[in-house]
Amino acid sequence: MTRERLWPTGVLLGLLALVATFTNEPTRYVGDNRFEQYWGPVGRLLRETSLWDGTRGLGRVGEEFWPSSYPVALLRGLGLSAPVSEHLWHAVVLVVAGLGMVALLRVLLGRIGPAAVVAGLLYAFNPFTATFLLPSVLFWNYAIAPWLLVVFLSGVTSPQPWRWAAGFALLAFSAGNADTPGTFFAVLWLAPAAVWLVTVDRSASWRQVAAWLARAAILSLLTCAAAVAKTLLGSDPLAQRLQFTELPERVNETSSWAESWRGLGFWLSYFSDASGASRLPGGAYYYETALGVLVTFVAPVAAAVVLWRSRWRARSLFGGLALLSLAWMVGSYPPEDPTPAGWLLLQAYDAVPGLASLRNTYKAGSGLLMGVSALVGVGVVLATRRLEARGPGWRAVPGVAAVAVVLAVSLPFWNGGLYPERTTFTDVPTYWEQALEHLDARPGSGRVLVLPGTTKTAYRWGEPGDDLFDTYLRRHPNVVSNAFPLSGPESADLVDALEARIAEGSLGTGELAPVLTALGVDRVVVRNDLDWEASEVARPADLDLVREDGALRLERTFGDPGESVTDPDDATFIAGRERSLPPVEVYEVVDAPSDGAPLARAQTAPLVISGDGHAWPLAARAGLLEAGRPVVYSGDLTAAELARALESGSPLVVTDTNRRRLTRIRGAVPTRSHTLSEGQDLDQPAQDLFGTPGSQSVAEFPDATAIDASSSGTRIIGFQPWLRPANAFDGNYTTSWLTGGLEDPIGSYLRVDFREPQTLDRVSLLPFLPSDAGRRVTAVSLHFSDGDPLSVRLDDGGTTDVRFPARTTESLEIRIEDVSRAGTAAVGFREVAIPGVDLSEVIALPDDVVRAAGDDAALRDALATVPVRYLFDRIEGVGAQDEELVLRRAFELVAPRTFTVAGELDLDIATTDLELDRFLSGFRDDGISAHGTTRAQGALENRGLHAIDGDADTAWAAPPREGEALTVGFPTQVVSRVEVTSPADASSTPVDEVTVLVGGREEPLELRAEPGCDPTERACDRSGTLEVPPTRADEVEIRLGGLDAAGAAAGRPARLGEVRISDADGPPVQAAATPGAGACTETALTVDGRPVGIRLAAGDLDRALAGEAVPFAGCEPVDLSAGRHRLTTADAIVDGLTLASGSLPAPRPASEPAVEVVERGAGHLRLRVEGEDPMVVSTGQSYDDGWRAVVDGEDLGPPRSVDTLSSWSLPAGTHLVDLTYAPERTYRGALAATVAGLVLCVALVLRPVLRGRTPPVATDRPS
C-alpha cells in the first residue's frame, strides 16, 4: 500500500462491510431511526427546509436537521429499494468509521501498514459497533470521530490550515443535530489531542492550536448554522423529550468498568422486548457465551500491554483517549453508590438541566475504541518485529491472530445476528399502501387520526421503527398519540387524553366528536394489525367503543378479514372474533369539514376550563361542547383575562384533570406516576402544562403533606399508579402499596411527612399476603424524625399491632428489613393504620381561578354569578386494578353557590359485595342487608342479597373455598332458627357444611340432600336447619365449611340459594324488592361528610345490575358556602359526577365568516376573511407564541390558545390576514448561512486539487 492512498484499505473495508450488512437479512428492511429516512427521504429533506412543520400532527417546530438523509436520498434516486439502500448506508457508515481510523494512524505513523489496517478493522467491527450500529443516525458520530482528529492533527501544523478547518466544518455539518451529545463526545477528543500535540509531540504551540480551532469554529458556525438554529429554536420539543426519557442512573445500571472496557454496557442491549425477544440478537453472544465474554477482553488487555511496554510516542494520546472515554462511559455506575466522578456527573446533571442530554454516556465510546484499536494495531507491528527474530514463519502470527480476534469479537456481523429479526420486513403490505393512497388522495386538508397510538410501532408483519404515516401522508397530516409528540404541548395533551380514554375503555357516548372537530380530523384509521402486546396498546376487540361511536361512519376497509390481525397460535374466543376484522378500517367523521380545523369562526364566549385535555371528554359527556363552543384553559389566562371572559358569558368548568404527575417512557408507551402532592417531585420534576400556580390537580392528605416511597411496583416496567404509596393508608383492604418487583426489596421504604407533629404510640401493619404463598414482608423498622428506630417482627398471616412509648415526630418511615423468602414478586402493605391520624388520599382540584380572584375584585364578582360546573372523574387506568376505586375530591368556592347533582354509576366486578349491598339496601328502609366476602367471578348476579330474596332460582355464589362467608343484617330481633339451602346442580359445588355465627355463638350446621333423592335422576340440593336458643341479634354470619371435593376441584362456585333466619315459626328475614324509579339512596355520595341522596330513572337500576353504566340525578340541590369542600363516593360505584350551578346561556347567534386561503406555505398563511360579526382567526395548528398575525398592516402580536390552536380576535369586516411563524425568518437566514458555508468549505477543500497540487504527506513518526 502507498503512503498516500486510502482506497485499497477502503476497498477491503467496503467488501467486509457489504458482507456484514448483506448477510444479515439482505432483502429486508430493518427498523432504524426513521422509517421515512429510507422510504421517503426526499419528503423528509423538504420538511427540513422549514422550521415550522405543519405536515404532521397539529403542527409544531420541526427540530430535526439530519444531513445523513442526503446520501440515502441519492441511493433511492438511483432506483434502489429502501432495504437495499439501508444496507448500503450501514455499510458506508462502517467503512467511514474504519477508514477514519486508518487515516488517523497514517497521520501519526506516516504510512498505511499493518498497524493501520488492523486498527481500522477493529474500529469498524467490534462489540460496540455490533450493539450500537442501530440507530445509524446516532452511530454516525462514532464514524466521524477519528476523521475529526485527522483534520485537527493535520491542520494545526499544515501550511494550509483553512483547508483542514474546512474539512472539520464539513464533518460537523454531516452530523447535523441528530445526536448533539454524540457530536459533543466526538469533538471532545480534540482536547486530549491538543494537549498531546503541544506537550508530548511538541510539533505545535498553543497559539497554533488556538488559531486553527478558531478557524474551524468560524467555518463550523457557518456550515452548522441551520442545525444550531433548529436546535435552539426547537429547544422546547427537545426539552420535552429529555423530561420523558430515562434518568442517568437508569442508563448507567449496566455500565460497569468491566462491561464498558470491553466496549459494551449500553443498557438497552441487555433487555428484552415485550415478547421476551432480545433487543439485539448479537448481544446474547457477548453476554451469554463464554467465547463472547472472553474474546472481548483480548483487545483491551492487549492495548493495556502496549500502553505499558511500548515506546511509541502517540501511545499517551490513545491511552488518554481510552481512559477519558472509559471513565465517561462508566458514568454514575453503580447507581446506588457511584464513584466520585460519577457523583460529580450526577450533580452536574442536576445543576445544569441541559447537561442531562449527555446522560447516555455510552455515546462516549468512540474515544475508548480509537485508543484500543490504535494500540492493538501498533501492538501487532511490535509483536511482528519481535517474532521475526525467531524465523520467517513467525512473522505472520501476530497479524493472523489479530484478524482472528477481530472476527471473533465481531461475530454478530458474520453469523446473521446483527439485526433483530422481529424488526425486519420486506415490504409494506399492499393493503396499507392502498389505504394510505386513499387517505392522501382526498380533497381538502382534513387530518387523519390513527388509533391506537404508540411510540414504537410493532405490526404483526414487522416493526418499521417509528411509523408509516409521515412517509405516505403528505397532504393530510396524521395525528397519533406518541411519547414524542408531533404537535404543540396543549394539542398533544388533548390527543393523549383521547387515547387514554380509549385505552382504558372509558370513552363515552358523545365524547369523540367535539375532540375530533377541534383537532380538524375528518378521518379515523383503526389499525387492527398491530402486535398489540409488543406495542403495549389496546387489542382490536377493545376498539369496539370507537367503531360503535355515532360520530363515525365506516368508509372503507383494506385487507382481508383476519389478515395479520391475530397471533395464529391464539385460540381464545376473543381472538376468534377479531379474525373477522380487516387489518385496516377507515372511518369518516360525520359532518366534519374536509378542510381541517376552521381558520375563522364567529367570536363566541368560550368555555373556560380549569384542567387540561383530559377535561374535554368530561365536558362533552356533560353536554358542554354540544353547541360547538370553543375552549380556553384558565391556566393560559391572567386574572384580567379571566374576568373579561366570564363577564362576556363564558361558563367556568373546573375539573380534576391536569394531574401533577411525572411521565416517563418505558417501552412503547409512556407510563405516568400517581398524582403527586403540590411541589412534590419524584426522581425528576413533574411535567407542568401551563406553569401557572394552582393549575394542577394535586394529592392531599388531611394530616400529612406527602406520602412517598422508595419505589412502587416493579421499577423496570415503569410507573404503576395502582400500587401507589397512598394505598397503604386508604382503609381499603383490596388495595396495596407494593415495591421491589424483580429486585431486592430490602431497604425499600414507605414514608409519611405529617402536616403537624404527631404523638404516636401505636401503629398497625398488615402486609400484602399473596394468595400463592409468594414472598411477603416479615420484618420492618420504624424510623421517626428523631430518636432511635424501632425494629418490628411481623406476625404471620395477619395484622401486627405495634405499641411503643409515646413519641412526637414530624414523620414516619416504614423500612422493609426482611422478607419471607427469595423471589421476584413485589412485596408491601395492604394497610397501615395510625390511630387518630387521617391519611386518606384526596385529589384537590385546580385552584388557579380562586387564587387569581384573591387579588381581583372583578373576577371575584364574576365568580359569584357565572355558570359553573365541577366535573369529577374516577380514573380507571390500564393497570391490573383501577387506579382509583373512589372519588375523594377537594375543591374551593369563592362565593356561596347552590348546585344540582348528576353523574354516572357503574356496578361491575370491581364493586365489592359490601358496597353493592349498601347501595341497593339504601333504596329501602327495611334495614335488611346481605353481603358476601366475595362473589364468584365478581358477577353481580352472584350477590349476597340473592340469598335472602325468597327466590329459589337466585343464590349467593362464591369461589369454592372454605372460610368464604355471607353476612345477613336486619333490625334487632329474636333468632332461634337458621335454615340454609345449597343448590347441587351441574354448575355448582354443593356445600356439605357451614358454620353459623349468631349472638356470639358459633355452631356447625350439616347440609344434607333430601332423603330418597336419586342424584342420577335430578340434582339433590343440600339443606339444613339449625335450632338455637332464642337470641336477640341484628346479624348472622354463614361461613362455608365442607365442600364437595369434585365440584371444588372443577372450580364450580359454591352457592347458598336461601338463608332463612327466623324466630320459631315467625316470618323469615327477607329483603323486599328494591324500589324502582324515584327512590333515593344516600349511600353513594357525601359532601363535607353529609349524605347526598341520588335517584335513578325508571329501568336504570335493572340496567345497572346488568353491568351497564347508567346516569343518576341528585334528589335535592346542595347548598355550599364559600370556602373549601370535600366530596367522597362509595367504592367503585360512581364513575363520574357533575356539580352544576347556574344555567348555561346559549351562544349568541352570529353569522360565520367567509374564509379564502390566498397563500399557504411552511410557517405562513395568508387569509382573506369577511364577516358581519366579530370573529376569531386561527392558524388551524398548535398553539405556539412564535406565531404573529398582521391584519391590514397592523401587527396583532402573539396569539392566544383557543381549542389548543394559535388564534386572534378580529372585528367585523373584510380583512387580509398574514399569519407568520416569526422564528421562521431566523431559520431561513441560518439555512442560507449553511449553504454559503458549504460552498466556501468545499471550495477550500478542493482548491489544491483544482490547482493540480497534491498536499504534502505527514512525515514519518517511528513507532
CSV table of N, CA and C in Angstrom, one decimal, residues 623-740:
chain,number,residue,atom,x,y,z
A,623,GLY,N,-72.4,17.5,28.1
A,623,GLY,CA,-73.1,18.3,27.2
A,623,GLY,C,-72.7,19.7,27.0
A,624,LEU,N,-71.5,20.0,27.5
A,624,LEU,CA,-71.0,21.4,27.5
A,624,LEU,C,-70.3,21.8,26.1
A,625,LEU,N,-70.1,20.8,25.3
A,625,LEU,CA,-69.5,21.1,24.0
A,625,LEU,C,-70.4,21.0,22.8
A,626,GLU,N,-71.7,20.7,23.1
A,626,GLU,CA,-72.6,20.4,22.0
A,626,GLU,C,-72.8,21.6,21.0
A,627,ALA,N,-72.8,22.8,21.5
A,627,ALA,CA,-73.0,24.0,20.7
A,627,ALA,C,-71.8,24.4,19.9
A,628,GLY,N,-70.7,23.6,19.9
A,628,GLY,CA,-69.5,24.0,19.2
A,628,GLY,C,-68.8,25.1,19.9
A,629,ARG,N,-69.1,25.3,21.2
A,629,ARG,CA,-68.4,26.4,21.9
A,629,ARG,C,-66.9,26.2,22.0
A,630,PRO,N,-66.1,27.2,21.7
A,630,PRO,CA,-64.6,26.9,21.8
A,630,PRO,C,-64.2,26.8,23.2
A,631,VAL,N,-63.0,26.3,23.4
A,631,VAL,CA,-62.4,26.1,24.7
A,631,VAL,C,-61.1,26.8,24.9
A,632,VAL,N,-61.0,27.5,26.1
A,632,VAL,CA,-59.7,28.0,26.5
A,632,VAL,C,-59.4,27.5,27.9
A,633,TYR,N,-58.2,27.5,28.3
A,633,TYR,CA,-57.7,27.0,29.6
A,633,TYR,C,-57.5,28.1,30.5
A,634,SER,N,-58.0,28.0,31.8
A,634,SER,CA,-57.7,29.0,32.7
A,634,SER,C,-56.2,29.2,33.0
A,635,GLY,N,-55.5,28.1,32.8
A,635,GLY,CA,-54.0,28.2,33.0
A,635,GLY,C,-53.3,29.0,32.1
A,636,ASP,N,-53.9,29.4,30.9
A,636,ASP,CA,-53.3,30.3,29.9
A,636,ASP,C,-53.7,31.7,30.2
A,637,LEU,N,-54.6,32.0,31.1
A,637,LEU,CA,-55.2,33.4,31.2
A,637,LEU,C,-54.8,34.1,32.5
A,638,THR,N,-54.6,35.4,32.4
A,638,THR,CA,-54.4,36.2,33.5
A,638,THR,C,-55.7,36.5,34.3
A,639,ALA,N,-55.6,37.1,35.5
A,639,ALA,CA,-56.8,37.4,36.2
A,639,ALA,C,-57.7,38.3,35.4
A,640,ALA,N,-57.1,39.3,34.8
A,640,ALA,CA,-58.0,40.3,34.0
A,640,ALA,C,-58.6,39.6,32.8
A,641,GLU,N,-57.9,38.7,32.1
A,641,GLU,CA,-58.4,37.9,31.0
A,641,GLU,C,-59.5,37.0,31.5
A,642,LEU,N,-59.4,36.4,32.6
A,642,LEU,CA,-60.4,35.5,33.2
A,642,LEU,C,-61.7,36.3,33.5
A,643,ALA,N,-61.5,37.5,34.1
A,643,ALA,CA,-62.7,38.3,34.4
A,643,ALA,C,-63.4,38.7,33.1
A,644,ARG,N,-62.7,39.2,32.1
A,644,ARG,CA,-63.3,39.6,30.9
A,644,ARG,C,-64.1,38.4,30.2
A,645,ALA,N,-63.5,37.2,30.2
A,645,ALA,CA,-64.1,36.1,29.6
A,645,ALA,C,-65.4,35.7,30.4
A,646,LEU,N,-65.4,35.7,31.7
A,646,LEU,CA,-66.6,35.3,32.5
A,646,LEU,C,-67.6,36.4,32.3
A,647,GLU,N,-67.2,37.7,32.3
A,647,GLU,CA,-68.2,38.7,32.1
A,647,GLU,C,-68.9,38.7,30.8
A,648,SER,N,-68.2,38.1,29.8
A,648,SER,CA,-68.8,38.1,28.4
A,648,SER,C,-69.7,36.9,28.2
A,649,GLY,N,-69.9,36.1,29.3
A,649,GLY,CA,-70.8,35.0,29.2
A,649,GLY,C,-70.1,33.6,29.2
A,650,SER,N,-68.9,33.6,29.4
A,650,SER,CA,-68.2,32.2,29.4
A,650,SER,C,-68.5,31.5,30.6
A,651,PRO,N,-68.9,30.2,30.5
A,651,PRO,CA,-69.1,29.4,31.7
A,651,PRO,C,-67.7,28.9,32.2
A,652,LEU,N,-67.6,28.6,33.5
A,652,LEU,CA,-66.4,28.1,34.0
A,652,LEU,C,-66.6,26.6,34.4
A,653,VAL,N,-65.6,25.8,33.9
A,653,VAL,CA,-65.7,24.4,34.2
A,653,VAL,C,-64.4,24.0,34.9
A,654,VAL,N,-64.5,23.5,36.2
A,654,VAL,CA,-63.4,23.1,37.0
A,654,VAL,C,-63.4,21.6,37.0
A,655,THR,N,-62.2,21.0,36.7
A,655,THR,CA,-62.2,19.5,36.6
A,655,THR,C,-61.0,19.0,37.5
A,656,ASP,N,-61.1,17.7,37.7
A,656,ASP,CA,-60.0,17.0,38.4
A,656,ASP,C,-58.9,16.5,37.5
A,657,THR,N,-58.8,17.1,36.3
A,657,THR,CA,-57.8,16.7,35.4
A,657,THR,C,-56.5,17.6,35.6
A,658,ASN,N,-55.6,17.5,34.6
A,658,ASN,CA,-54.3,18.1,34.7
A,658,ASN,C,-53.6,17.7,36.0
A,659,ARG,N,-53.5,16.4,36.2
A,659,ARG,CA,-52.9,15.9,37.4
A,659,ARG,C,-51.4,16.2,37.4
A,660,ARG,N,-50.9,16.5,38.6
A,660,ARG,CA,-49.5,16.6,38.8
A,660,ARG,C,-48.9,15.2,38.8
A,661,ARG,N,-48.2,14.9,37.7
A,661,ARG,CA,-47.6,13.6,37.5
A,661,ARG,C,-46.3,13.7,36.9
A,662,LEU,N,-45.5,12.7,37.0
A,662,LEU,CA,-44.3,12.5,36.2
A,662,LEU,C,-44.5,11.5,35.2
A,663,THR,N,-44.3,11.8,33.9
A,663,THR,CA,-44.4,10.9,32.8
A,663,THR,C,-43.1,10.5,32.3
A,664,ARG,N,-42.9,9.2,32.0
A,664,ARG,CA,-41.6,8.7,31.6
A,664,ARG,C,-41.9,7.6,30.6
A,665,ILE,N,-41.0,7.5,29.6
A,665,ILE,CA,-41.2,6.5,28.5
A,665,ILE,C,-40.6,5.2,29.0
A,666,ARG,N,-41.4,4.1,29.0
A,666,ARG,CA,-40.9,2.8,29.2
A,666,ARG,C,-41.4,1.9,28.1
A,667,GLY,N,-40.6,1.4,27.3
A,667,GLY,CA,-41.1,0.6,26.2
A,667,GLY,C,-41.8,1.4,25.1
A,668,ALA,N,-42.9,0.9,24.7
A,668,ALA,CA,-43.6,1.5,23.5
A,668,ALA,C,-44.5,2.7,23.9
A,669,VAL,N,-44.9,2.8,25.1
A,669,VAL,CA,-45.8,3.8,25.5
A,669,VAL,C,-45.3,4.5,26.8
A,670,PRO,N,-45.8,5.8,27.0
A,670,PRO,CA,-45.4,6.4,28.3
A,670,PRO,C,-46.0,5.8,29.5
A,671,THR,N,-45.4,5.9,30.6
A,671,THR,CA,-46.0,5.5,31.9
A,671,THR,C,-46.1,6.7,32.7
A,672,ARG,N,-47.2,6.8,33.5
A,672,ARG,CA,-47.4,8.0,34.3
A,672,ARG,C,-47.5,7.6,35.8
A,673,SER,N,-46.9,8.5,36.6
A,673,SER,CA,-46.9,8.2,38.1
A,673,SER,C,-48.3,8.5,38.6
A,674,HIS,N,-48.4,8.2,39.9
A,674,HIS,CA,-49.6,8.5,40.6
A,674,HIS,C,-49.7,10.0,40.8
A,675,THR,N,-50.8,10.6,41.2
A,675,THR,CA,-50.9,12.0,41.4
A,675,THR,C,-50.1,12.4,42.6
A,676,LEU,N,-49.3,13.5,42.3
A,676,LEU,CA,-48.3,13.9,43.3
A,676,LEU,C,-48.9,15.1,44.1
A,677,SER,N,-48.3,15.3,45.3
A,677,SER,CA,-48.7,16.5,46.1
A,677,SER,C,-48.2,17.8,45.5
A,678,GLU,N,-48.7,18.9,45.9
A,678,GLU,CA,-48.2,20.2,45.3
A,678,GLU,C,-46.7,20.3,45.7
A,679,GLY,N,-45.9,20.6,44.7
A,679,GLY,CA,-44.5,20.7,45.0
A,679,GLY,C,-43.7,19.5,45.1
A,680,GLN,N,-44.4,18.3,45.1
A,680,GLN,CA,-43.7,17.0,45.2
A,680,GLN,C,-43.2,16.6,43.8
A,681,ASP,N,-42.0,16.1,43.8
A,681,ASP,CA,-41.4,15.5,42.6
A,681,ASP,C,-40.8,14.2,43.0
A,682,LEU,N,-40.6,13.3,42.0
A,682,LEU,CA,-40.0,12.0,42.3
A,682,LEU,C,-38.5,12.2,42.0
A,683,ASP,N,-38.0,11.3,41.1
A,683,ASP,CA,-36.5,11.4,40.9
A,683,ASP,C,-36.2,12.5,39.8
A,684,GLN,N,-37.3,13.1,39.3
A,684,GLN,CA,-37.1,14.3,38.4
A,684,GLN,C,-38.4,15.1,38.4
A,685,PRO,N,-38.3,16.3,38.0
A,685,PRO,CA,-39.5,17.2,38.2
A,685,PRO,C,-40.7,16.7,37.4
A,686,ALA,N,-41.9,16.9,38.0
A,686,ALA,CA,-43.1,16.5,37.3
A,686,ALA,C,-43.4,17.5,36.2
A,687,GLN,N,-44.0,17.0,35.1
A,687,GLN,CA,-44.4,17.9,34.0
A,687,GLN,C,-45.5,18.9,34.4
A,688,ASP,N,-45.5,20.1,33.8
A,688,ASP,CA,-46.5,21.1,34.1
A,688,ASP,C,-46.8,21.8,32.8
A,689,LEU,N,-48.1,21.6,32.3
A,689,LEU,CA,-48.5,22.0,31.0
A,689,LEU,C,-48.5,23.5,30.9
A,690,PHE,N,-48.9,24.2,32.0
A,690,PHE,CA,-49.1,25.7,32.0
A,690,PHE,C,-48.0,26.5,32.8
A,691,GLY,N,-47.5,25.9,33.8
A,691,GLY,CA,-46.6,26.6,34.7
A,691,GLY,C,-47.3,27.7,35.5
A,692,THR,N,-48.6,27.6,35.6
A,692,THR,CA,-49.3,28.6,36.4
A,692,THR,C,-49.6,28.0,37.8
A,693,PRO,N,-49.3,28.7,38.9
A,693,PRO,CA,-49.5,28.1,40.2
A,693,PRO,C,-51.0,27.8,40.4
A,694,GLY,N,-51.2,26.6,41.0
A,694,GLY,CA,-52.6,26.2,41.2
A,694,GLY,C,-53.4,25.6,40.1
A,695,SER,N,-52.7,25.4,38.9
A,695,SER,CA,-53.4,25.0,37.7
A,695,SER,C,-53.5,23.4,37.6
A,696,GLN,N,-52.8,22.7,38.6
A,696,GLN,CA,-52.8,21.3,38.5
A,696,GLN,C,-53.7,20.7,39.6
A,697,SER,N,-54.3,19.5,39.4
A,697,SER,CA,-54.9,18.7,40.4
A,697,SER,C,-53.8,18.0,41.2
A,698,VAL,N,-53.8,18.1,42.5
A,698,VAL,CA,-52.8,17.5,43.3
A,698,VAL,C,-53.3,16.6,44.4
A,699,ALA,N,-52.5,15.7,44.9
A,699,ALA,CA,-52.9,14.8,46.0
A,699,ALA,C,-52.7,15.6,47.3
A,700,GLU,N,-53.7,15.4,48.2
A,700,GLU,CA,-53.7,16.0,49.5
A,700,GLU,C,-54.0,14.9,50.6
A,701,PHE,N,-53.5,15.1,51.8
A,701,PHE,CA,-53.8,14.2,52.9
A,701,PHE,C,-54.2,15.0,54.1
A,702,PRO,N,-55.3,14.8,54.7
A,702,PRO,CA,-55.7,15.7,55.8
A,702,PRO,C,-54.7,15.9,56.9
A,703,ASP,N,-53.9,14.9,57.2
A,703,ASP,CA,-52.9,15.0,58.3
A,703,ASP,C,-51.5,14.9,57.8
A,704,ALA,N,-51.2,15.0,56.5
A,704,ALA,CA,-49.9,14.8,56.0
A,704,ALA,C,-49.7,15.7,54.8
A,705,THR,N,-48.5,16.2,54.6
A,705,THR,CA,-48.1,17.0,53.5
A,705,THR,C,-47.8,16.1,52.3
A,706,ALA,N,-47.3,14.9,52.5
A,706,ALA,CA,-47.0,14.0,51.4
A,706,ALA,C,-46.8,12.6,52.0
A,707,ILE,N,-47.1,11.6,51.1
A,707,ILE,CA,-46.9,10.2,51.4
A,707,ILE,C,-46.0,9.7,50.2
A,708,ASP,N,-44.8,9.2,50.5
A,708,ASP,CA,-43.9,8.9,49.5
A,708,ASP,C,-43.3,7.5,49.7
A,709,ALA,N,-42.6,7.0,48.8
A,709,ALA,CA,-42.0,5.7,48.9
A,709,ALA,C,-40.7,5.6,48.1
A,710,SER,N,-39.8,4.7,48.4
A,710,SER,CA,-38.6,4.5,47.6
A,710,SER,C,-39.0,4.1,46.1
A,711,SER,N,-40.0,3.4,45.9
A,711,SER,CA,-40.5,3.0,44.6
A,711,SER,C,-41.8,2.3,44.8
A,712,SER,N,-42.5,2.1,43.6
A,712,SER,CA,-43.8,1.4,43.7
A,712,SER,C,-43.8,0.3,42.6
A,713,GLY,N,-44.3,-0.8,42.9
A,713,GLY,CA,-44.4,-1.9,41.9
A,713,GLY,C,-43.1,-2.4,41.4
A,714,THR,N,-43.0,-2.6,40.1
A,714,THR,CA,-41.7,-3.1,39.5
A,714,THR,C,-41.1,-2.0,38.7
A,715,ARG,N,-40.0,-1.4,39.2
A,715,ARG,CA,-39.5,-0.2,38.6
A,715,ARG,C,-39.1,-0.4,37.1
A,716,ILE,N,-38.7,-1.6,36.7
A,716,ILE,CA,-38.2,-1.7,35.4
A,716,ILE,C,-39.3,-1.6,34.3
A,717,ILE,N,-40.5,-1.8,34.7
A,717,ILE,CA,-41.6,-1.6,33.7
A,717,ILE,C,-42.3,-0.3,33.8
A,718,GLY,N,-41.8,0.6,34.6
A,718,GLY,CA,-42.3,2.0,34.7
A,718,GLY,C,-43.3,2.2,35.8
A,719,PHE,N,-44.0,3.3,35.8
A,719,PHE,CA,-44.9,3.6,36.9
A,719,PHE,C,-46.1,2.7,36.9
A,720,GLN,N,-46.5,2.4,38.1
A,720,GLN,CA,-47.8,1.6,38.3
A,720,GLN,C,-48.6,2.3,39.4
A,721,PRO,N,-49.4,3.3,39.0
A,721,PRO,CA,-50.1,4.1,40.0
A,721,PRO,C,-51.1,3.4,40.8
A,722,TRP,N,-51.5,2.2,40.3
A,722,TRP,CA,-52.5,1.4,41.1
A,722,TRP,C,-51.8,0.7,42.3
A,723,LEU,N,-50.5,0.9,42.4
A,723,LEU,CA,-49.8,0.3,43.6
A,723,LEU,C,-49.1,1.4,44.4
A,724,ARG,N,-49.6,2.6,44.3
A,724,ARG,CA,-49.0,3.8,44.9
A,724,ARG,C,-48.9,3.8,46.4
A,725,PRO,N,-48.1,4.6,47.0
A,725,PRO,CA,-47.9,4.6,48.5
A,725,PRO,C,-49.1,4.9,49.3
A,726,ALA,N,-50.0,5.8,48.7
A,726,ALA,CA,-51.2,6.1,49.5
A,726,ALA,C,-52.2,5.0,49.7
A,727,ASN,N,-52.0,3.9,48.9
A,727,ASN,CA,-52.9,2.8,49.0
A,727,ASN,C,-52.8,2.1,50.4
A,728,ALA,N,-51.7,2.3,51.0
A,728,ALA,CA,-51.4,1.6,52.3
A,728,ALA,C,-52.2,2.3,53.4
A,729,PHE,N,-52.8,3.5,53.2
A,729,PHE,CA,-53.4,4.3,54.2
A,729,PHE,C,-54.9,4.6,53.9
A,730,ASP,N,-55.4,3.9,52.9
A,730,ASP,CA,-56.8,4.3,52.4
A,730,ASP,C,-57.9,3.5,53.1
A,731,GLY,N,-57.6,2.6,54.0
A,731,GLY,CA,-58.7,1.9,54.7
A,731,GLY,C,-59.3,0.8,53.9
A,732,ASN,N,-58.8,0.5,52.7
A,732,ASN,CA,-59.4,-0.4,51.8
A,732,ASN,C,-58.4,-1.6,51.6
A,733,TYR,N,-58.9,-2.8,52.1
A,733,TYR,CA,-58.0,-4.0,52.0
A,733,TYR,C,-57.8,-4.6,50.7
A,734,THR,N,-58.5,-4.1,49.7
A,734,THR,CA,-58.4,-4.6,48.3
A,734,THR,C,-57.2,-3.8,47.6
A,735,THR,N,-56.7,-2.8,48.2
A,735,THR,CA,-55.6,-2.1,47.5
A,735,THR,C,-54.3,-2.3,48.4
A,736,SER,N,-53.2,-2.0,47.7
A,736,SER,CA,-51.9,-2.2,48.4
A,736,SER,C,-50.9,-1.3,47.8
A,737,TRP,N,-49.9,-1.0,48.7
A,737,TRP,CA,-48.6,-0.4,48.2
A,737,TRP,C,-47.6,-1.6,48.0
A,738,LEU,N,-47.1,-1.8,46.8
A,738,LEU,CA,-46.1,-2.8,46.6
A,738,LEU,C,-44.8,-2.2,46.1
A,739,THR,N,-43.7,-2.9,46.3
A,739,THR,CA,-42.4,-2.4,45.8
A,739,THR,C,-41.5,-3.6,45.6
A,740,GLY,N,-40.4,-3.4,45.0
A,740,GLY,CA,-39.3,-4.4,44.9
A,740,GLY,C,-39.5,-5.5,43.9
